[in-house]
Amino acid sequence: MKEVFDEASKAEEVQGVVVVTGPDSVDVAMTPKAALRSAERISSAAVKALVGESARKAKDSP
């Protein structure tokens, strides 16, 4: 498994391009369309991870 970070990436618009920077030297430039698709995918994966985490905690509770 990859290293897990608890720090959110930063995103900004620079001359019509979305620039994302973050932990572990993340430095990506995307078109607005690609950035929106990436944001949707990240959001969906985060929801799945949170639901799974809640299910595991509920299973481990007495």
Short mmCIF file of N, CA and C in Angstrom, two decimals:
data_model
loop_
_atom_site.label_atom_id
_atom_site.label_comp_id
_atom_site.label_asym_id
_atom_site.label_seq_id
_atom_site.Cartn_x
_atom_site.Cartn_y
_atom_site.Cartn_z
N MET A 1 0.85 -1.19 0.00
CA MET A 1 0.00 0.00 0.00
C MET A 1 0.89 1.24 0.00
N LYS A 2 0.42 2.27 -0.62
CA LYS A 2 1.15 3.54 -0.69
C LYS A 2 1.10 4.26 0.65
N GLU A 3 2.01 5.19 0.84
CA GLU A 3 1.99 6.02 2.04
C GLU A 3 0.69 6.81 2.07
N VAL A 4 0.09 6.90 3.25
CA VAL A 4 -1.20 7.59 3.41
C VAL A 4 -0.96 8.94 4.09
N PHE A 5 -1.55 9.97 3.53
CA PHE A 5 -1.38 11.33 4.05
C PHE A 5 -2.70 11.82 4.64
N ASP A 6 -2.61 12.64 5.66
CA ASP A 6 -3.79 13.23 6.29
C ASP A 6 -3.86 14.73 5.98
N GLU A 7 -3.18 15.13 4.92
CA GLU A 7 -3.16 16.53 4.50
C GLU A 7 -3.82 16.63 3.12
N ALA A 8 -4.76 17.53 2.99
CA ALA A 8 -5.45 17.70 1.71
C ALA A 8 -4.55 18.43 0.71
N SER A 9 -4.76 18.12 -0.55
CA SER A 9 -4.06 18.84 -1.62
C SER A 9 -4.66 20.23 -1.77
N LYS A 10 -3.90 21.10 -2.39
CA LYS A 10 -4.38 22.45 -2.69
C LYS A 10 -4.65 22.53 -4.19
N ALA A 11 -5.63 23.31 -4.58
CA ALA A 11 -5.94 23.49 -5.99
C ALA A 11 -6.18 24.96 -6.26
N GLU A 12 -5.70 25.42 -7.40
CA GLU A 12 -5.92 26.80 -7.80
C GLU A 12 -6.00 26.89 -9.32
N GLU A 13 -6.64 27.93 -9.78
CA GLU A 13 -6.75 28.19 -11.21
C GLU A 13 -5.62 29.12 -11.59
N VAL A 14 -4.88 28.76 -12.62
CA VAL A 14 -3.78 29.57 -13.12
C VAL A 14 -3.90 29.65 -14.64
N GLN A 15 -4.30 30.80 -15.13
CA GLN A 15 -4.42 31.05 -16.57
C GLN A 15 -5.26 29.98 -17.27
N GLY A 16 -6.40 29.64 -16.67
CA GLY A 16 -7.33 28.70 -17.29
C GLY A 16 -7.02 27.24 -17.06
N VAL A 17 -6.00 26.95 -16.28
CA VAL A 17 -5.59 25.58 -15.96
C VAL A 17 -5.75 25.37 -14.46
N VAL A 18 -6.11 24.16 -14.05
CA VAL A 18 -6.22 23.83 -12.63
C VAL A 18 -4.90 23.19 -12.19
N VAL A 19 -4.27 23.80 -11.20
CA VAL A 19 -3.00 23.30 -10.68
C VAL A 19 -3.24 22.73 -9.29
N VAL A 20 -2.86 21.47 -9.11
CA VAL A 20 -3.04 20.77 -7.83
C VAL A 20 -1.67 20.48 -7.25
N THR A 21 -1.46 20.88 -6.01
CA THR A 21 -0.22 20.58 -5.29
C THR A 21 -0.60 19.93 -3.97
N GLY A 22 0.30 19.12 -3.47
CA GLY A 22 -0.03 18.45 -2.22
C GLY A 22 1.14 17.70 -1.63
N PRO A 23 0.84 16.84 -0.69
CA PRO A 23 1.89 16.09 -0.01
C PRO A 23 2.62 15.16 -0.98
N ASP A 24 3.81 14.76 -0.63
CA ASP A 24 4.63 13.83 -1.41
C ASP A 24 4.94 14.38 -2.79
N SER A 25 5.14 15.68 -2.88
CA SER A 25 5.53 16.36 -4.12
C SER A 25 4.50 16.29 -5.24
N VAL A 26 3.21 16.15 -4.90
CA VAL A 26 2.17 16.18 -5.92
C VAL A 26 2.19 17.56 -6.56
N ASP A 27 2.24 17.60 -7.88
CA ASP A 27 2.25 18.85 -8.62
C ASP A 27 1.71 18.56 -10.01
N VAL A 28 0.42 18.77 -10.21
CA VAL A 28 -0.26 18.38 -11.44
C VAL A 28 -1.01 19.59 -12.01
N ALA A 29 -0.97 19.71 -13.34
CA ALA A 29 -1.75 20.73 -14.04
C ALA A 29 -2.74 20.01 -14.94
N MET A 30 -4.04 20.40 -14.87
CA MET A 30 -5.09 19.74 -15.64
C MET A 30 -6.00 20.76 -16.29
N THR A 31 -6.64 20.33 -17.36
CA THR A 31 -7.70 21.16 -17.93
C THR A 31 -8.84 21.20 -16.92
N PRO A 32 -9.70 22.21 -17.00
CA PRO A 32 -10.84 22.25 -16.08
C PRO A 32 -11.71 20.98 -16.17
N LYS A 33 -11.91 20.46 -17.38
CA LYS A 33 -12.72 19.26 -17.56
C LYS A 33 -12.08 18.05 -16.87
N ALA A 34 -10.78 17.88 -17.03
CA ALA A 34 -10.09 16.77 -16.37
C ALA A 34 -10.10 16.94 -14.85
N ALA A 35 -9.98 18.17 -14.40
CA ALA A 35 -10.01 18.42 -12.95
C ALA A 35 -11.37 18.07 -12.36
N LEU A 36 -12.44 18.42 -13.07
CA LEU A 36 -13.79 18.08 -12.58
C LEU A 36 -13.99 16.57 -12.55
N ARG A 37 -13.55 15.86 -13.58
CA ARG A 37 -13.68 14.40 -13.57
C ARG A 37 -12.86 13.80 -12.44
N SER A 38 -11.67 14.31 -12.22
CA SER A 38 -10.82 13.82 -11.13
C SER A 38 -11.48 14.07 -9.78
N ALA A 39 -12.05 15.26 -9.60
CA ALA A 39 -12.73 15.60 -8.35
C ALA A 39 -13.90 14.66 -8.10
N GLU A 40 -14.65 14.33 -9.14
CA GLU A 40 -15.78 13.39 -9.00
C GLU A 40 -15.27 12.01 -8.57
N ARG A 41 -14.21 11.55 -9.19
CA ARG A 41 -13.66 10.23 -8.85
C ARG A 41 -13.10 10.21 -7.43
N ILE A 42 -12.41 11.26 -7.05
CA ILE A 42 -11.88 11.34 -5.68
C ILE A 42 -13.02 11.37 -4.67
N SER A 43 -14.05 12.15 -4.95
CA SER A 43 -15.21 12.24 -4.05
C SER A 43 -15.88 10.88 -3.90
N SER A 44 -16.08 10.19 -5.00
CA SER A 44 -16.72 8.87 -4.97
C SER A 44 -15.88 7.88 -4.16
N ALA A 45 -14.58 7.86 -4.38
CA ALA A 45 -13.70 6.96 -3.64
C ALA A 45 -13.68 7.30 -2.16
N ALA A 46 -13.70 8.58 -1.83
CA ALA A 46 -13.70 9.00 -0.43
C ALA A 46 -14.97 8.56 0.28
N VAL A 47 -16.12 8.68 -0.39
CA VAL A 47 -17.39 8.23 0.20
C VAL A 47 -17.33 6.73 0.46
N LYS A 48 -16.85 5.96 -0.52
CA LYS A 48 -16.74 4.50 -0.35
C LYS A 48 -15.84 4.16 0.83
N ALA A 49 -14.72 4.88 0.95
CA ALA A 49 -13.79 4.63 2.05
C ALA A 49 -14.42 4.94 3.40
N LEU A 50 -15.17 6.04 3.48
CA LEU A 50 -15.83 6.41 4.73
C LEU A 50 -16.92 5.41 5.11
N VAL A 51 -17.68 4.96 4.13
CA VAL A 51 -18.73 3.96 4.39
C VAL A 51 -18.09 2.66 4.87
N GLY A 52 -17.01 2.25 4.21
CA GLY A 52 -16.31 1.04 4.63
C GLY A 52 -15.74 1.16 6.02
N GLU A 53 -15.19 2.32 6.33
CA GLU A 53 -14.64 2.57 7.67
C GLU A 53 -15.73 2.48 8.72
N SER A 54 -16.88 3.08 8.44
CA SER A 54 -18.01 3.02 9.38
C SER A 54 -18.49 1.59 9.57
N ALA A 55 -18.55 0.81 8.50
CA ALA A 55 -18.99 -0.58 8.59
C ALA A 55 -18.02 -1.40 9.41
N ARG A 56 -16.71 -1.17 9.22
CA ARG A 56 -15.72 -1.91 10.01
C ARG A 56 -15.82 -1.56 11.48
N LYS A 57 -16.01 -0.27 11.79
CA LYS A 57 -16.15 0.16 13.19
C LYS A 57 -17.40 -0.44 13.82
N ALA A 58 -18.50 -0.46 13.08
CA ALA A 58 -19.74 -1.03 13.60
C ALA A 58 -19.60 -2.51 13.85
N LYS A 59 -18.88 -3.20 12.99
CA LYS A 59 -18.66 -4.63 13.13
C LYS A 59 -17.80 -4.94 14.36
N ASP A 60 -16.84 -4.07 14.64
CA ASP A 60 -15.93 -4.27 15.77
C ASP A 60 -16.53 -3.83 17.09
N SER A 61 -17.65 -3.10 17.07
CA SER A 61 -18.27 -2.63 18.32
C SER A 61 -19.04 -3.76 18.98
N PRO A 62 -19.04 -3.76 20.30
CA PRO A 62 -19.79 -4.82 21.02
C PRO A 62 -21.29 -4.65 20.90
#
